[in-house]
mmCIF file of C-alpha atoms in Angstrom:
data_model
loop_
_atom_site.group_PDB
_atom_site.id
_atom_site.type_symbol
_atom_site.label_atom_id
_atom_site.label_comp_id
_atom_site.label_asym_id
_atom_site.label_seq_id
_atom_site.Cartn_x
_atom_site.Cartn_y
_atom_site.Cartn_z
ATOM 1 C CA UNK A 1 -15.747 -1.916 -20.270
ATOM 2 C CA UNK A 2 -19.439 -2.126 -18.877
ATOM 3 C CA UNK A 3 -21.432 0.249 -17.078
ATOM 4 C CA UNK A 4 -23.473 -0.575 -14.334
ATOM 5 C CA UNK A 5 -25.914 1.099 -11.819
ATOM 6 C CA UNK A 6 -28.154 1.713 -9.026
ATOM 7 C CA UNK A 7 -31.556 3.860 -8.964
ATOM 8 C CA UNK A 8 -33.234 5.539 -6.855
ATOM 9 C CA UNK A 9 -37.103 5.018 -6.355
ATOM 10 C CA UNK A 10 -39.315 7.626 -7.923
ATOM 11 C CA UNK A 11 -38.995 10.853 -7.181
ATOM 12 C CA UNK A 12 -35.669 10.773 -5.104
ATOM 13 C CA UNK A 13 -32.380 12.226 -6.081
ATOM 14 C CA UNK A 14 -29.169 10.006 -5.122
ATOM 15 C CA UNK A 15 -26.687 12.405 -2.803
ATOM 16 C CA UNK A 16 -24.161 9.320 -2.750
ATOM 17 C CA UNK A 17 -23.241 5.561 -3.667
ATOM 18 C CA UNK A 18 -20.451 3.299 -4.542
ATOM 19 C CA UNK A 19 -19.778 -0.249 -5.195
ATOM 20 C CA UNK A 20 -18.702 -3.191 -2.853
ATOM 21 C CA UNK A 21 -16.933 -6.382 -3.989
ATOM 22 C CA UNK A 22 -18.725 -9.753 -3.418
ATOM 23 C CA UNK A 23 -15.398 -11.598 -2.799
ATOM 24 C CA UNK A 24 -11.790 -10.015 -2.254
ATOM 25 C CA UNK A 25 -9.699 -13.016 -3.782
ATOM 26 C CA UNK A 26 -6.673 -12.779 -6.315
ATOM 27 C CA UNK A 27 -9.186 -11.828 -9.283
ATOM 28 C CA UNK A 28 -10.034 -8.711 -7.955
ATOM 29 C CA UNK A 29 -6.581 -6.904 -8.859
ATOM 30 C CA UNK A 30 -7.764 -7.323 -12.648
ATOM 31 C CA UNK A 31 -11.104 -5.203 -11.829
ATOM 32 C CA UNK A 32 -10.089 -1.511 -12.629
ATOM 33 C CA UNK A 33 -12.882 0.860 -11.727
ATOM 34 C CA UNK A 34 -12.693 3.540 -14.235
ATOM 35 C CA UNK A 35 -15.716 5.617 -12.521
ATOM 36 C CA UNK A 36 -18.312 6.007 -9.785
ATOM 37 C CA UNK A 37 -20.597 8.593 -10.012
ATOM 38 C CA UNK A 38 -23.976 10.470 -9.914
ATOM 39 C CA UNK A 39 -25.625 10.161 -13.127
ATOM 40 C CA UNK A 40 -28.873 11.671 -14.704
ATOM 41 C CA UNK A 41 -31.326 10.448 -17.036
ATOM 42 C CA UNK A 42 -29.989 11.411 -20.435
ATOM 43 C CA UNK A 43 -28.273 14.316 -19.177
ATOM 44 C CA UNK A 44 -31.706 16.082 -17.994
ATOM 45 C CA UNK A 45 -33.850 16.194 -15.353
ATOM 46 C CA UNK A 46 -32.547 15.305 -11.522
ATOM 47 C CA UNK A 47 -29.201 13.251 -10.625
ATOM 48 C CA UNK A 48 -31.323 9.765 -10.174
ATOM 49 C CA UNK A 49 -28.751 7.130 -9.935
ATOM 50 C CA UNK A 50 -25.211 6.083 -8.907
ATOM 51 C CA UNK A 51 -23.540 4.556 -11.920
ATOM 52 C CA UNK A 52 -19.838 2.167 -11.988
ATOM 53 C CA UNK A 53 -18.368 1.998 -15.055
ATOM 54 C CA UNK A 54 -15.688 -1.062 -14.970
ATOM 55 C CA UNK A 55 -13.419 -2.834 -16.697
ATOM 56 C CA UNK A 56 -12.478 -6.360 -16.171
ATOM 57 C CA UNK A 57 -8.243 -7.302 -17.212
ATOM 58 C CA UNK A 58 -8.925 -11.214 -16.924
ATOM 59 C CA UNK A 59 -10.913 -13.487 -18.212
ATOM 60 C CA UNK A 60 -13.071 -14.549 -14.955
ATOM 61 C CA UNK A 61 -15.960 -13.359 -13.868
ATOM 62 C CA UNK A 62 -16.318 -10.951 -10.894
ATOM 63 C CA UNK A 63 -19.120 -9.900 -9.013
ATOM 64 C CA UNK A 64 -19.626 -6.784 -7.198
ATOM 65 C CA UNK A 65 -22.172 -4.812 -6.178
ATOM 66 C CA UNK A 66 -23.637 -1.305 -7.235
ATOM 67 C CA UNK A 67 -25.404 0.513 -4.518
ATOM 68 C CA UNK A 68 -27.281 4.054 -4.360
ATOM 69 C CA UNK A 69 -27.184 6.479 -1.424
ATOM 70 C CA UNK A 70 -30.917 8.322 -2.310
ATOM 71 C CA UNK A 71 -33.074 10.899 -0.277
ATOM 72 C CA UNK A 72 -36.897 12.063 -0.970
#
């Protein structure tokens, strides 16, 4: 299991986000994502990033990516 995110720039909060696949291919049934969420610094301060926690059932590699939804 790895966890994985996106930040916002300085200053911004993130009011959204969520992850997109690179390729859709037979692989991709052994990625189980086991959240996607807001997440703060160290539990304090304002909700700063959009973070993917995965897990990965097979031995290949997969790439996806983790984006952030942010606002000033």
């Amino acid at each position: 299991t790895k966890t994985f995110a996106a930040p916002c720039p300085a200053g911004a909060i993130v009011t959204g986000g969520g992850f997109s696949p690179w390729v859709v291919d037979t692989y991709a049934q052994h990625l189980v994502i086991l959240s996607s969420v807001p997440a703060k610094p160290y539990l304090a301060g304002e909700v700063d990033k959009w973070q993917i926690r995965a897990k990965n059932n097979s031995n290949a590699t997969y790439d996806f990516s983790v984006y952030a939804v942010c606002a000033q």
